[in-house]
PDB file of C-alpha atoms in Angstrom:
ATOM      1  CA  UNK H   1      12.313  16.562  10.484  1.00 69.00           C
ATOM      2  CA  UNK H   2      11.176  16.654   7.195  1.00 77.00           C
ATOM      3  CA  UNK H   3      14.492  15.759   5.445  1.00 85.00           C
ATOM      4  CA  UNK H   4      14.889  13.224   7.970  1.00 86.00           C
ATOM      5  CA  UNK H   5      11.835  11.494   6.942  1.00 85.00           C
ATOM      6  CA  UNK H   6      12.900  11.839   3.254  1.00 90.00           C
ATOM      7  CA  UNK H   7      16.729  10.408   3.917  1.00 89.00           C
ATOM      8  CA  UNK H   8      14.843   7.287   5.637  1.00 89.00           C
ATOM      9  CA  UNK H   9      12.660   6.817   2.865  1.00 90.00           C
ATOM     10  CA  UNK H  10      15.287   7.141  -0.167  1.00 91.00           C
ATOM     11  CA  UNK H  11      17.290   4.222   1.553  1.00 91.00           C
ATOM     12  CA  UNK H  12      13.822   2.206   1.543  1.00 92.00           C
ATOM     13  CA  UNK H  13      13.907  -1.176  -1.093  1.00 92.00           C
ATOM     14  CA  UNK H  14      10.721  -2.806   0.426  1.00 89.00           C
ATOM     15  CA  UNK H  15       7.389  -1.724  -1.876  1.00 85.00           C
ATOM     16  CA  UNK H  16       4.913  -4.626  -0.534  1.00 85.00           C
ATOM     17  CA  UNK H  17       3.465  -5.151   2.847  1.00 86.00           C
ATOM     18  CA  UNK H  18       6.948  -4.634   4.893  1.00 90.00           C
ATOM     19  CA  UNK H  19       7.214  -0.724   4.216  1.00 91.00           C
ATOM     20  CA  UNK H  20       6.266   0.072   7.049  1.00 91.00           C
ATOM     21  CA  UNK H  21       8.786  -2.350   9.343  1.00 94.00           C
ATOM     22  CA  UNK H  22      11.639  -1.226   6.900  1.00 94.00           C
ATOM     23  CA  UNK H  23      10.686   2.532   8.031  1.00 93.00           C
ATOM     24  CA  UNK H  24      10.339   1.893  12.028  1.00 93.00           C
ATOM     25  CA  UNK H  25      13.336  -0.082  11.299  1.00 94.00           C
ATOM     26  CA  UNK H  26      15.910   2.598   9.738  1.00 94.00           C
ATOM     27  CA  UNK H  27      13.920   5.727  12.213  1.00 93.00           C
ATOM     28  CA  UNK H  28      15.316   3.022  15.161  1.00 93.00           C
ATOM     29  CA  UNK H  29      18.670   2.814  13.281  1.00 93.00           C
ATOM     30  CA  UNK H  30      18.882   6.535  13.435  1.00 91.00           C
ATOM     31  CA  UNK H  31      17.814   7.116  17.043  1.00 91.00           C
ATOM     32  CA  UNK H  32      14.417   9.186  15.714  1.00 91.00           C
ATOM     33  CA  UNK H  33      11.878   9.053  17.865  1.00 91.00           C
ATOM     34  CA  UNK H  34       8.833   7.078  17.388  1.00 91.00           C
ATOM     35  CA  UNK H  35       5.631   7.467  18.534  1.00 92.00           C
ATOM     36  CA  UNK H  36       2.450   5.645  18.348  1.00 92.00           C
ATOM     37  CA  UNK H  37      -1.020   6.641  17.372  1.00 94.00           C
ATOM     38  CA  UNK H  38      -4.455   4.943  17.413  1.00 95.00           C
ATOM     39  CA  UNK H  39      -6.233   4.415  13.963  1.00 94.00           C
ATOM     40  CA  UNK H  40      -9.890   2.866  13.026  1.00 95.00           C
ATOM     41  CA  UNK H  41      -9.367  -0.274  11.147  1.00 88.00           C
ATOM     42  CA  UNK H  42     -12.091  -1.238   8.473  1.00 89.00           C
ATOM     43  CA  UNK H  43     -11.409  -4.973   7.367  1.00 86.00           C
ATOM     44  CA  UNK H  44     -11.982  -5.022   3.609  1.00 87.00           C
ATOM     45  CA  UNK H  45     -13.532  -8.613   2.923  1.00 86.00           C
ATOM     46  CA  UNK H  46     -12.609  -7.820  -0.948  1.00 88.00           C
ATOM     47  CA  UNK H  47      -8.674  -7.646  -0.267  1.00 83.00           C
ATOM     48  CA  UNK H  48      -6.516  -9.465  -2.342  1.00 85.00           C
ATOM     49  CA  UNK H  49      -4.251 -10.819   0.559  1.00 85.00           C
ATOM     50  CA  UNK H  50      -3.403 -14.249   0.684  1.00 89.00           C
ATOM     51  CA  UNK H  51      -2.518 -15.537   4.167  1.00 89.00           C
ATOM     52  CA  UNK H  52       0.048 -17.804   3.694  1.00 95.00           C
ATOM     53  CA  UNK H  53       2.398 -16.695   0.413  1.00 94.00           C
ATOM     54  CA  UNK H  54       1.723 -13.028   1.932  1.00 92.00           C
ATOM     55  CA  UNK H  55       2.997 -14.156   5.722  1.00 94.00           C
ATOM     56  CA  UNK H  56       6.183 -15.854   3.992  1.00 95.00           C
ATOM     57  CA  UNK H  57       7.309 -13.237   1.770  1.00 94.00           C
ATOM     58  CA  UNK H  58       7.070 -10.872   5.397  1.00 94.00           C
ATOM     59  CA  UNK H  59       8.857 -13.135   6.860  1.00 95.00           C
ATOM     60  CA  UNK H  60      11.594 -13.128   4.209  1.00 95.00           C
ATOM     61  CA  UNK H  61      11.507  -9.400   3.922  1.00 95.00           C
ATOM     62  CA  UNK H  62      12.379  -9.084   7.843  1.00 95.00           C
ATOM     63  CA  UNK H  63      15.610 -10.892   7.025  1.00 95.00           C
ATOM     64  CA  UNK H  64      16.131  -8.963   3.306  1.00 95.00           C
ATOM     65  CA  UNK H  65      15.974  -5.565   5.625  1.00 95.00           C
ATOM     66  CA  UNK H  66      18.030  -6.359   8.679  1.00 94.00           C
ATOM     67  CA  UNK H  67      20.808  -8.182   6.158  1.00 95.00           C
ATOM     68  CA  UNK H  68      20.315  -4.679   3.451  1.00 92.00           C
ATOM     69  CA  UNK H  69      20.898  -1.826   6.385  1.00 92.00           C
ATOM     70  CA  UNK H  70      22.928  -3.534   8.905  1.00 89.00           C
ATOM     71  CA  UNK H  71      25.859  -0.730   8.300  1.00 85.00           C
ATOM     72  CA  UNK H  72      22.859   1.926   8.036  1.00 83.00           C
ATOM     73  CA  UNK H  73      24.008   5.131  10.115  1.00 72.00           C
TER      74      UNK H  73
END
């Protein structure tokens, strides 16, 4: 599982807010299975997000990964 984990992560490009997308993403693309767990979220009032420019580049990125790893086996 382990090396299967690594493989998906070596084929990664994404290092902002997307990582996570780009790694469901390629585990879908090579029929892993996925599973979901809860997690406590603590909003951080100090965080350097900005809303807009943030939300665009995410958007962009969805595009950048499906066009990168279309022939991703």
């Amino acid at each position: 599982q382990r090396t299967k984990i690594s493989k998906l992560i070596s084929n990664c490009f994404i290092n902002k807010f997307c990582i996570d997308v780009e790694l469901l993403y390629l585990a879908k693309k090579s029929k892993l299975q996925i599973s979901e767990i809860g997690i406590e979220w603590k909003n951080d009032h100090d965080s350097s997000v900005n809303i807009i420019s943030d939300s665009m580049n995410m958007f962009v990125d969805l595009f950048r990964i499906v066009w990168r790893h279309q022939n991703y086996k």
